[in-house]
Amino acid sequence: MAAVITVGFAEGHGALVAPAGAVPATPSAPAQPNASAEAKKECVGSDFATFGKIYDAIFDSIVPYLPPQVRKDRAAIKAQAHRDMDRLRISNMMVSNHPNQLGAERGDPIMKYRDPISLYVVSQLLNVREGKQFQAITVENLTLAQAVETVWLLIHTTVIIPLTVVLSAVPNIAPIWGPINVRFLVTLPFYIGMYGARYLYQFISSALVNSCLVSMTQEEQNQAGKPVKDLRFAGSVPKFIDEIAGQVDLADQRGCEPIGNQPMSRIVDRTTKYLVDTNKDPATKAAITGISRDVENRMRNTWVPANLIPADPADFNQIEGLISLLGGYVSPDIPLTIGENQFSIGTSGAPLDIVIGLIHNFNHGQNLGEQVRLWDLPVTKSMTAAYYTMYFSIYVAQTIYANALPIALPGVAQYVPRPFGLFYAPLNFGFNAYHNVLRSMCFAEDKKLEAMVA
């Protein structure tokens, strides 16, 4: 299915298919390994298994069941299929990669902190860094892992995100019993389905990588998923993205710490240096330096309770994540009476996640009273604090809206769609993707230092 969807997507978008002039008149046929190479073959998973090899394996397995004429022409049929797959090229900038294909190892940050959007962003930043932007990959050489990650990205951006916004707009109509109403009955299956789809994708992705799919030589593995040499699509990368790509690399456990683990002081120092280096006016440079010193002084003298920042939802275990998801349906509202008006305050959403996050910190032995200077606060802690600040702000606005609407529109308020999915979507899918990128990548100079030490 991944193969069909990917090929169909490539054929349906003219920008993805190489122009006819760029296709060699005689496509290169798959190399036929000699006897010694055959002996060195090993069974590989989806991060090396190419469409060409998978096609051969499937075709050969069904040959005995095909009509006699097809069996007779099987060599010509296979050759034509390989030529067709070789002619179809996809831009490198449209393909997402599994972390293994980016050089990640088990335990590296990107293995945990990733989503379809952040994985695509990391893939493309590394492509730009290595000068592979807009290079072409043949479907023949496209790996199953690349197809799975790319298709999941398309499903995530075109189905799951819009569906989340739509479901969040469903009003609380026709109460049945307690928290159960028509909205509960309509939306719960979709939310459970999307939650399950995410874990199913992660399971399938890992299972395919660790499975034995096809046998390939080491040379074939080295070329799997790689673009065609010296063949590029037309296009250019904005200068600021090129600059960013030159400053980052894939974080690992050997010494290239994620940007998210860096103290805020390093971000301030790097930003100051960049602004000073890119400005030629001496007065502007002096002003930037003065402001930087003021910021540094304030940050050194500001203390914050770091562990009172709740754990990021990305660090929730499966039980905590399930409680967070289902809490929106089973968490009771707190009734409140002001004068003659009856109000209610929801306990799900931001309040529930904050409680889960604090309990998570406590269960992991973190001292909730510990104070650190803002200067030393890790980037990921500041990002998590910003996340909960925005999350809680949207929750407060949503609570005010829910209580004010019945007063403004008595009798029909329950039928008015809820607009807050438009605010939650950028937070949950945009901000979190950016945070995952910071947790998956490190500064390039740290990677160079790591290589020197090694």
GROMACS .gro file of C-alpha atoms in nm:
model
  454
    1MET     CA    1   0.000   0.000   0.000
    2ALA     CA    2   0.286   0.238   0.084
    3ALA     CA    3   0.438   0.168  -0.256
    4VAL     CA    4   0.114   0.230  -0.445
    5ILE     CA    5   0.038   0.553  -0.258
    6THR     CA    6   0.391   0.686  -0.296
    7VAL     CA    7   0.412   0.608  -0.667
    8GLY     CA    8   0.064   0.748  -0.723
    9PHE     CA    9   0.156   1.066  -0.538
   10ALA     CA   10   0.470   1.103  -0.747
   11GLU     CA   11   0.284   1.048  -1.074
   12GLY     CA   12   0.009   1.288  -0.974
   13HIS     CA   13   0.246   1.576  -0.903
   14GLY     CA   14   0.441   1.683  -1.208
   15ALA     CA   15   0.700   1.862  -0.999
   16LEU     CA   16   0.808   1.532  -0.850
   17VAL     CA   17   0.877   1.347  -1.172
   18ALA     CA   18   1.197   1.418  -1.359
   19PRO     CA   19   1.148   1.571  -1.704
   20ALA     CA   20   1.182   1.338  -2.000
   21GLY     CA   21   1.507   1.501  -2.103
   22ALA     CA   22   1.661   1.414  -1.769
   23VAL     CA   23   1.591   1.042  -1.808
   24PRO     CA   24   1.866   0.844  -1.980
   25ALA     CA   25   1.763   0.684  -2.309
   26THR     CA   26   1.875   0.347  -2.177
   27PRO     CA   27   1.800   0.312  -1.805
   28SER     CA   28   2.058   0.129  -1.607
   29ALA     CA   29   1.948  -0.226  -1.536
   30PRO     CA   30   1.996  -0.368  -1.188
   31ALA     CA   31   2.343  -0.510  -1.144
   32GLN     CA   32   2.363  -0.888  -1.152
   33PRO     CA   33   2.585  -1.002  -0.865
   34ASN     CA   34   2.838  -1.275  -0.928
   35ALA     CA   35   2.868  -1.593  -0.725
   36SER     CA   36   3.096  -1.438  -0.464
   37ALA     CA   37   2.860  -1.146  -0.418
   38GLU     CA   38   2.568  -1.387  -0.379
   39ALA     CA   39   2.752  -1.551  -0.090
   40LYS     CA   40   2.787  -1.216   0.083
   41LYS     CA   41   2.420  -1.125   0.071
   42GLU     CA   42   2.236  -1.065   0.395
   43CYS     CA   43   1.870  -1.020   0.475
   44VAL     CA   44   1.779  -0.659   0.548
   45GLY     CA   45   1.487  -0.457   0.678
   46SER     CA   46   1.291  -0.168   0.532
   47ASP     CA   47   1.572   0.087   0.579
   48PHE     CA   48   1.769  -0.096   0.305
   49ALA     CA   49   1.503  -0.292   0.115
   50THR     CA   50   1.439  -0.103  -0.210
   51PHE     CA   51   1.127  -0.118  -0.422
   52GLY     CA   52   1.326  -0.290  -0.695
   53LYS     CA   53   1.437  -0.570  -0.465
   54ILE     CA   54   1.094  -0.603  -0.305
   55TYR     CA   55   0.934  -0.626  -0.650
   56ASP     CA   56   1.173  -0.904  -0.747
   57ALA     CA   57   1.103  -1.096  -0.428
   58ILE     CA   58   0.725  -1.070  -0.466
   59PHE     CA   59   0.731  -1.145  -0.840
   60ASP     CA   60   0.954  -1.451  -0.799
   61SER     CA   61   0.733  -1.585  -0.521
   62ILE     CA   62   0.417  -1.580  -0.737
   63VAL     CA   63   0.573  -1.700  -1.065
   64PRO     CA   64   0.472  -2.065  -1.005
   65TYR     CA   65   0.108  -1.958  -0.985
   66LEU     CA   66   0.106  -1.745  -1.303
   67PRO     CA   67  -0.021  -1.858  -1.647
   68PRO     CA   68   0.233  -2.038  -1.868
   69GLN     CA   69   0.275  -1.745  -2.110
   70VAL     CA   70   0.352  -1.508  -1.825
   71ARG     CA   71   0.605  -1.751  -1.679
   72LYS     CA   72   0.768  -1.773  -2.021
   73ASP     CA   73   0.796  -1.392  -2.047
   74ARG     CA   74   0.883  -1.332  -1.683
   75ALA     CA   75   1.233  -1.201  -1.761
   76ALA     CA   76   1.098  -0.941  -2.004
   77ILE     CA   77   0.818  -0.843  -1.762
   78LYS     CA   78   1.063  -0.790  -1.478
   79ALA     CA   79   1.301  -0.593  -1.698
   80GLN     CA   80   1.019  -0.363  -1.813
   81ALA     CA   81   0.903  -0.308  -1.455
   82HIS     CA   82   1.256  -0.212  -1.349
   83ARG     CA   83   1.285   0.028  -1.643
   84ASP     CA   84   0.957   0.192  -1.545
   85MET     CA   85   1.066   0.226  -1.181
   86ASP     CA   86   1.401   0.363  -1.290
   87ARG     CA   87   1.237   0.629  -1.509
   88LEU     CA   88   1.019   0.759  -1.227
   89ARG     CA   89   1.218   1.000  -1.012
   90ILE     CA   90   1.114   1.176  -0.692
   91SER     CA   91   1.270   1.490  -0.550
   92ASN     CA   92   1.483   1.434  -0.242
   93MET     CA   93   1.301   1.729  -0.083
   94MET     CA   94   0.972   1.535  -0.094
   95VAL     CA   95   1.102   1.225   0.085
   96SER     CA   96   1.119   1.171   0.459
   97ASN     CA   97   1.368   0.926   0.607
   98HIS     CA   98   1.363   0.684   0.896
   99PRO     CA   99   1.609   0.785   1.172
  100ASN     CA  100   1.825   0.481   1.087
  101GLN     CA  101   1.874   0.620   0.737
  102LEU     CA  102   1.988   0.950   0.885
  103GLY     CA  103   2.264   0.773   1.077
  104ALA     CA  104   2.085   0.752   1.413
  105GLU     CA  105   2.150   0.464   1.650
  106ARG     CA  106   1.934   0.306   1.918
  107GLY     CA  107   1.908   0.545   2.212
  108ASP     CA  108   1.977   0.860   2.009
  109PRO     CA  109   1.731   1.143   2.087
  110ILE     CA  110   1.557   1.135   1.747
  111MET     CA  111   1.446   0.778   1.816
  112LYS     CA  112   1.220   0.910   2.094
  113TYR     CA  113   1.152   1.273   2.012
  114ARG     CA  114   1.005   1.266   1.665
  115ASP     CA  115   0.680   1.312   1.481
  116PRO     CA  116   0.615   1.306   1.105
  117ILE     CA  117   0.671   1.681   1.068
  118SER     CA  118   0.989   1.705   1.277
  119LEU     CA  119   1.132   1.395   1.107
  120TYR     CA  120   1.076   1.555   0.767
  121VAL     CA  121   1.234   1.883   0.882
  122VAL     CA  122   1.541   1.702   1.020
  123SER     CA  123   1.570   1.499   0.696
  124GLN     CA  124   1.566   1.812   0.483
  125LEU     CA  125   1.805   2.011   0.704
  126LEU     CA  126   2.054   1.725   0.674
  127ASN     CA  127   1.995   1.711   0.296
  128VAL     CA  128   2.073   2.081   0.267
  129ARG     CA  129   2.373   2.047   0.497
  130GLU     CA  130   2.514   1.766   0.281
  131GLY     CA  131   2.431   1.939  -0.049
  132LYS     CA  132   2.167   1.684  -0.149
  133GLN     CA  133   1.875   1.926  -0.186
  134PHE     CA  134   1.660   1.865  -0.495
  135GLN     CA  135   1.852   1.555  -0.596
  136ALA     CA  136   1.640   1.283  -0.757
  137ILE     CA  137   1.568   0.936  -0.618
  138THR     CA  138   1.439   0.666  -0.850
  139VAL     CA  139   1.143   0.458  -0.736
  140GLU     CA  140   1.364   0.157  -0.819
  141ASN     CA  141   1.606   0.267  -0.546
  142LEU     CA  142   1.352   0.412  -0.300
  143THR     CA  143   1.349   0.216   0.024
  144LEU     CA  144   1.035   0.087   0.192
  145ALA     CA  145   1.121   0.289   0.505
  146GLN     CA  146   1.134   0.611   0.301
  147ALA     CA  147   0.795   0.527   0.148
  148VAL     CA  148   0.639   0.449   0.488
  149GLU     CA  149   0.770   0.770   0.649
  150THR     CA  150   0.667   0.985   0.352
  151VAL     CA  151   0.318   0.834   0.329
  152TRP     CA  152   0.269   0.876   0.704
  153LEU     CA  153   0.374   1.242   0.670
  154LEU     CA  154   0.110   1.290   0.399
  155ILE     CA  155  -0.158   1.118   0.609
  156HIS     CA  156  -0.057   1.321   0.914
  157THR     CA  157  -0.076   1.658   0.738
  158THR     CA  158  -0.376   1.595   0.511
  159VAL     CA  159  -0.596   1.374   0.731
  160ILE     CA  160  -0.504   1.368   1.100
  161ILE     CA  161  -0.439   1.740   1.155
  162PRO     CA  162  -0.753   1.861   0.969
  163LEU     CA  163  -0.961   1.588   1.134
  164THR     CA  164  -0.839   1.698   1.477
  165VAL     CA  165  -0.948   2.056   1.406
  166VAL     CA  166  -1.289   1.941   1.282
  167LEU     CA  167  -1.350   1.710   1.578
  168SER     CA  168  -1.259   1.979   1.827
  169ALA     CA  169  -1.524   2.203   1.672
  170VAL     CA  170  -1.808   1.958   1.749
  171PRO     CA  171  -2.032   2.128   2.010
  172ASN     CA  172  -2.143   1.969   2.339
  173ILE     CA  173  -2.495   1.880   2.233
  174ALA     CA  174  -2.763   1.651   2.372
  175PRO     CA  175  -2.630   1.544   2.713
  176ILE     CA  176  -2.716   1.180   2.784
  177TRP     CA  177  -2.558   1.095   3.119
  178GLY     CA  178  -2.283   1.272   3.306
  179PRO     CA  179  -1.996   1.343   3.062
  180ILE     CA  180  -2.160   1.133   2.792
  181ASN     CA  181  -2.330   1.331   2.515
  182VAL     CA  182  -2.355   1.321   2.138
  183ARG     CA  183  -2.013   1.482   2.105
  184PHE     CA  184  -1.867   1.206   2.324
  185LEU     CA  185  -2.022   0.933   2.110
  186VAL     CA  186  -1.921   1.097   1.781
  187THR     CA  187  -1.564   1.202   1.854
  188LEU     CA  188  -1.432   0.937   2.094
  189PRO     CA  189  -1.392   0.664   1.828
  190PHE     CA  190  -1.199   0.905   1.605
  191TYR     CA  191  -0.967   1.016   1.886
  192ILE     CA  192  -0.901   0.658   1.993
  193GLY     CA  193  -0.843   0.566   1.628
  194MET     CA  194  -0.591   0.847   1.578
  195TYR     CA  195  -0.419   0.763   1.907
  196GLY     CA  196  -0.401   0.398   1.806
  197ALA     CA  197  -0.286   0.486   1.454
  198ARG     CA  198   0.012   0.672   1.597
  199TYR     CA  199   0.128   0.374   1.800
  200LEU     CA  200   0.046   0.136   1.517
  201TYR     CA  201   0.262   0.342   1.283
  202GLN     CA  202   0.549   0.339   1.533
  203PHE     CA  203   0.514  -0.036   1.575
  204ILE     CA  204   0.499  -0.103   1.199
  205SER     CA  205   0.788   0.132   1.128
  206SER     CA  206   1.010  -0.038   1.387
  207ALA     CA  207   0.896  -0.388   1.291
  208LEU     CA  208   0.975  -0.333   0.922
  209VAL     CA  209   1.320  -0.197   1.002
  210ASN     CA  210   1.396  -0.497   1.220
  211SER     CA  211   1.245  -0.755   0.984
  212CYS     CA  212   1.408  -0.977   0.722
  213LEU     CA  213   1.252  -0.860   0.395
  214VAL     CA  214   1.499  -0.914   0.109
  215SER     CA  215   1.860  -1.025   0.063
  216MET     CA  216   2.108  -0.763  -0.057
  217THR     CA  217   2.483  -0.730  -0.097
  218GLN     CA  218   2.675  -0.469   0.097
  219GLU     CA  219   2.721  -0.264  -0.220
  220GLU     CA  220   2.345  -0.266  -0.282
  221GLN     CA  221   2.283  -0.161   0.078
  222ASN     CA  222   2.526   0.128   0.041
  223GLN     CA  223   2.327   0.260  -0.257
  224ALA     CA  224   1.978   0.196  -0.117
  225GLY     CA  225   1.773   0.513  -0.087
  226LYS     CA  226   2.051   0.726  -0.232
  227PRO     CA  227   1.977   0.985  -0.503
  228VAL     CA  228   2.096   0.969  -0.863
  229LYS     CA  229   2.439   1.126  -0.895
  230ASP     CA  230   2.449   1.463  -1.075
  231LEU     CA  231   2.073   1.467  -1.144
  232ARG     CA  232   1.877   1.746  -0.977
  233PHE     CA  233   1.539   1.908  -0.998
  234ALA     CA  234   1.520   2.283  -1.046
  235GLY     CA  235   1.486   2.475  -0.720
  236SER     CA  236   1.670   2.674  -0.457
  237VAL     CA  237   1.676   2.680  -0.079
  238PRO     CA  238   1.621   3.013   0.101
  239LYS     CA  239   1.944   3.158   0.237
  240PHE     CA  240   1.833   3.153   0.601
  241ILE     CA  241   1.750   2.780   0.581
  242ASP     CA  242   2.089   2.715   0.422
  243GLU     CA  243   2.253   2.902   0.712
  244ILE     CA  244   2.054   2.706   0.972
  245ALA     CA  245   2.140   2.373   0.804
  246GLY     CA  246   2.508   2.462   0.819
  247GLN     CA  247   2.493   2.510   1.195
  248VAL     CA  248   2.315   2.191   1.300
  249ASP     CA  249   2.367   1.815   1.280
  250LEU     CA  250   2.204   1.501   1.414
  251ALA     CA  251   2.235   1.467   1.792
  252ASP     CA  252   2.375   1.144   1.933
  253GLN     CA  253   2.485   0.983   2.259
  254ARG     CA  254   2.856   1.013   2.193
  255GLY     CA  255   2.893   1.381   2.277
  256CYS     CA  256   2.681   1.584   2.038
  257GLU     CA  257   2.418   1.689   2.291
  258PRO     CA  258   2.080   1.801   2.158
  259ILE     CA  259   2.014   2.172   2.135
  260GLY     CA  260   1.729   2.111   2.378
  261ASN     CA  261   1.979   2.004   2.645
  262GLN     CA  262   2.190   2.318   2.608
  263PRO     CA  263   2.160   2.594   2.871
  264MET     CA  264   1.986   2.917   2.773
  265SER     CA  265   2.320   3.093   2.815
  266ARG     CA  266   2.460   2.924   2.506
  267ILE     CA  267   2.164   3.037   2.296
  268VAL     CA  268   2.211   3.395   2.411
  269ASP     CA  269   2.585   3.383   2.338
  270ARG     CA  270   2.535   3.235   1.989
  271THR     CA  271   2.260   3.484   1.905
  272THR     CA  272   2.473   3.776   2.019
  273LYS     CA  273   2.774   3.654   1.819
  274TYR     CA  274   2.561   3.607   1.506
  275LEU     CA  275   2.409   3.956   1.530
  276VAL     CA  276   2.747   4.118   1.593
  277ASP     CA  277   2.915   3.929   1.308
  278THR     CA  278   2.641   4.010   1.057
  279ASN     CA  279   2.627   4.383   1.135
  280LYS     CA  280   2.892   4.613   0.995
  281ASP     CA  281   2.791   4.932   1.174
  282PRO     CA  282   3.011   4.981   1.486
  283ALA     CA  283   2.736   5.165   1.673
  284THR     CA  284   2.491   4.881   1.611
  285LYS     CA  285   2.747   4.626   1.726
  286ALA     CA  286   2.805   4.820   2.047
  287ALA     CA  287   2.430   4.846   2.111
  288ILE     CA  288   2.385   4.472   2.058
  289THR     CA  289   2.671   4.395   2.296
  290GLY     CA  290   2.524   4.627   2.561
  291ILE     CA  291   2.178   4.471   2.535
  292SER     CA  292   2.333   4.123   2.551
  293ARG     CA  293   2.515   4.209   2.875
  294ASP     CA  294   2.192   4.341   3.025
  295VAL     CA  295   2.005   4.024   2.927
  296GLU     CA  296   2.286   3.809   3.067
  297ASN     CA  297   2.280   3.997   3.398
  298ARG     CA  298   1.903   3.958   3.431
  299MET     CA  299   1.915   3.587   3.347
  300ARG     CA  300   2.200   3.524   3.594
  301ASN     CA  301   1.999   3.686   3.873
  302THR     CA  302   1.663   3.525   3.796
  303TRP     CA  303   1.596   3.196   3.971
  304VAL     CA  304   1.323   2.958   3.863
  305PRO     CA  305   1.185   2.630   4.010
  306ALA     CA  306   1.283   2.414   3.713
  307ASN     CA  307   1.106   2.098   3.830
  308LEU     CA  308   0.778   2.280   3.885
  309ILE     CA  309   0.768   2.301   3.507
  310PRO     CA  310   0.561   1.987   3.436
  311ALA     CA  311   0.709   1.710   3.228
  312ASP     CA  312   0.658   1.754   2.856
  313PRO     CA  313   0.378   1.536   2.711
  314ALA     CA  314   0.642   1.376   2.487
  315ASP     CA  315   0.791   1.226   2.805
  316PHE     CA  316   0.462   1.078   2.926
  317ASN     CA  317   0.453   0.701   2.930
  318GLN     CA  318   0.167   0.521   2.754
  319ILE     CA  319  -0.054   0.514   3.063
  320GLU     CA  320  -0.002   0.885   3.127
  321GLY     CA  321  -0.071   0.958   2.761
  322LEU     CA  322  -0.391   0.755   2.769
  323ILE     CA  323  -0.509   0.932   3.085
  324SER     CA  324  -0.439   1.267   2.916
  325LEU     CA  325  -0.639   1.162   2.609
  326LEU     CA  326  -0.940   1.015   2.790
  327GLY     CA  327  -0.940   1.283   3.059
  328GLY     CA  328  -1.127   1.514   2.825
  329TYR     CA  329  -1.422   1.276   2.840
  330VAL     CA  330  -1.428   1.148   3.197
  331SER     CA  331  -1.284   1.439   3.400
  332PRO     CA  332  -1.568   1.611   3.591
  333ASP     CA  333  -1.634   1.984   3.566
  334ILE     CA  334  -1.628   2.192   3.884
  335PRO     CA  335  -1.959   2.382   3.929
  336LEU     CA  336  -1.934   2.747   4.029
  337THR     CA  337  -2.211   2.991   4.124
  338ILE     CA  338  -2.165   3.367   4.091
  339GLY     CA  339  -2.478   3.560   4.182
  340GLU     CA  340  -2.763   3.403   3.991
  341ASN     CA  341  -2.540   3.258   3.721
  342GLN     CA  342  -2.416   2.900   3.713
  343PHE     CA  343  -2.071   2.835   3.569
  344SER     CA  344  -1.842   2.535   3.534
  345ILE     CA  345  -1.467   2.496   3.519
  346GLY     CA  346  -1.329   2.200   3.329
  347THR     CA  347  -1.057   1.986   3.485
  348SER     CA  348  -0.939   1.825   3.160
  349GLY     CA  349  -0.694   1.961   2.904
  350ALA     CA  350  -0.425   2.189   3.043
  351PRO     CA  351  -0.503   2.140   3.418
  352LEU     CA  352  -0.502   1.762   3.383
  353ASP     CA  353  -0.179   1.755   3.180
  354ILE     CA  354  -0.009   1.987   3.430
  355VAL     CA  355  -0.101   1.751   3.715
  356ILE     CA  356   0.018   1.449   3.516
  357GLY     CA  357   0.343   1.630   3.435
  358LEU     CA  358   0.412   1.723   3.798
  359ILE     CA  359   0.337   1.370   3.918
  360HIS     CA  360   0.572   1.244   3.645
  361ASN     CA  361   0.852   1.468   3.779
  362PHE     CA  362   0.789   1.355   4.136
  363ASN     CA  363   0.784   0.986   4.039
  364HIS     CA  364   1.121   1.031   3.866
  365GLY     CA  365   1.280   1.163   4.185
  366GLN     CA  366   1.299   1.529   4.084
  367ASN     CA  367   1.305   1.784   4.366
  368LEU     CA  368   1.007   2.010   4.298
  369GLY     CA  369   1.160   2.289   4.508
  370GLU     CA  370   1.496   2.299   4.330
  371GLN     CA  371   1.590   2.644   4.198
  372VAL     CA  372   1.817   2.713   3.899
  373ARG     CA  373   1.923   3.033   3.733
  374LEU     CA  374   1.742   3.118   3.413
  375TRP     CA  375   2.091   3.145   3.263
  376ASP     CA  376   2.142   2.772   3.328
  377LEU     CA  377   1.789   2.652   3.246
  378PRO     CA  378   1.793   2.393   2.964
  379VAL     CA  379   1.632   2.499   2.638
  380THR     CA  380   1.383   2.213   2.648
  381LYS     CA  381   1.262   2.324   2.992
  382SER     CA  382   1.199   2.675   2.861
  383MET     CA  383   1.018   2.530   2.557
  384THR     CA  384   0.802   2.312   2.783
  385ALA     CA  385   0.722   2.613   3.003
  386ALA     CA  386   0.621   2.809   2.691
  387TYR     CA  387   0.409   2.515   2.577
  388TYR     CA  388   0.215   2.497   2.903
  389THR     CA  389   0.178   2.876   2.914
  390MET     CA  390   0.014   2.877   2.570
  391TYR     CA  391  -0.181   2.561   2.651
  392PHE     CA  392  -0.322   2.708   2.972
  393SER     CA  393  -0.397   3.043   2.806
  394ILE     CA  394  -0.608   2.869   2.540
  395TYR     CA  395  -0.778   2.667   2.814
  396VAL     CA  396  -0.870   2.985   3.008
  397ALA     CA  397  -1.005   3.149   2.692
  398GLN     CA  398  -1.201   2.832   2.616
  399THR     CA  399  -1.349   2.824   2.968
  400ILE     CA  400  -1.457   3.188   2.947
  401TYR     CA  401  -1.606   3.125   2.603
  402ALA     CA  402  -1.796   2.817   2.719
  403ASN     CA  403  -1.949   3.001   3.016
  404ALA     CA  404  -2.019   3.330   2.839
  405LEU     CA  405  -2.179   3.178   2.529
  406PRO     CA  406  -2.496   3.052   2.705
  407ILE     CA  407  -2.548   3.401   2.847
  408ALA     CA  408  -2.497   3.566   2.508
  409LEU     CA  409  -2.694   3.305   2.311
  410PRO     CA  410  -2.941   3.140   2.547
  411GLY     CA  411  -3.107   2.830   2.409
  412VAL     CA  412  -2.876   2.783   2.109
  413ALA     CA  413  -2.528   2.798   2.263
  414GLN     CA  414  -2.495   2.419   2.271
  415TYR     CA  415  -2.526   2.407   1.893
  416VAL     CA  416  -2.249   2.661   1.821
  417PRO     CA  417  -1.924   2.497   1.694
  418ARG     CA  418  -1.621   2.536   1.919
  419PRO     CA  419  -1.340   2.733   1.748
  420PHE     CA  420  -1.047   2.642   1.973
  421GLY     CA  421  -0.918   2.360   1.755
  422LEU     CA  422  -0.777   2.636   1.536
  423PHE     CA  423  -0.557   2.739   1.831
  424TYR     CA  424  -0.469   2.393   1.958
  425ALA     CA  425  -0.355   2.266   1.616
  426PRO     CA  426  -0.057   2.507   1.580
  427LEU     CA  427   0.041   2.431   1.940
  428ASN     CA  428   0.015   2.052   1.919
  429PHE     CA  429   0.147   2.003   1.566
  430GLY     CA  430   0.361   2.311   1.497
  431PHE     CA  431   0.520   2.408   1.829
  432ASN     CA  432   0.575   2.046   1.930
  433ALA     CA  433   0.736   1.964   1.594
  434TYR     CA  434   0.976   2.257   1.642
  435HIS     CA  435   1.053   2.134   1.994
  436ASN     CA  436   1.124   1.783   1.861
  437VAL     CA  437   1.366   1.926   1.607
  438LEU     CA  438   1.557   2.099   1.889
  439ARG     CA  439   1.564   1.770   2.081
  440SER     CA  440   1.684   1.575   1.776
  441MET     CA  441   1.962   1.802   1.648
  442CYS     CA  442   2.283   1.940   1.794
  443PHE     CA  443   2.518   2.221   1.703
  444ALA     CA  444   2.751   2.129   1.419
  445GLU     CA  445   3.059   2.246   1.608
  446ASP     CA  446   2.985   1.989   1.879
  447LYS     CA  447   2.981   1.714   1.617
  448LYS     CA  448   3.320   1.831   1.486
  449LEU     CA  449   3.457   1.837   1.842
  450GLU     CA  450   3.319   1.488   1.898
  451ALA     CA  451   3.498   1.366   1.583
  452MET     CA  452   3.827   1.523   1.696
  453VAL     CA  453   3.804   1.360   2.038
  454ALA     CA  454   3.722   1.024   1.880
   0.00000   0.00000   0.00000
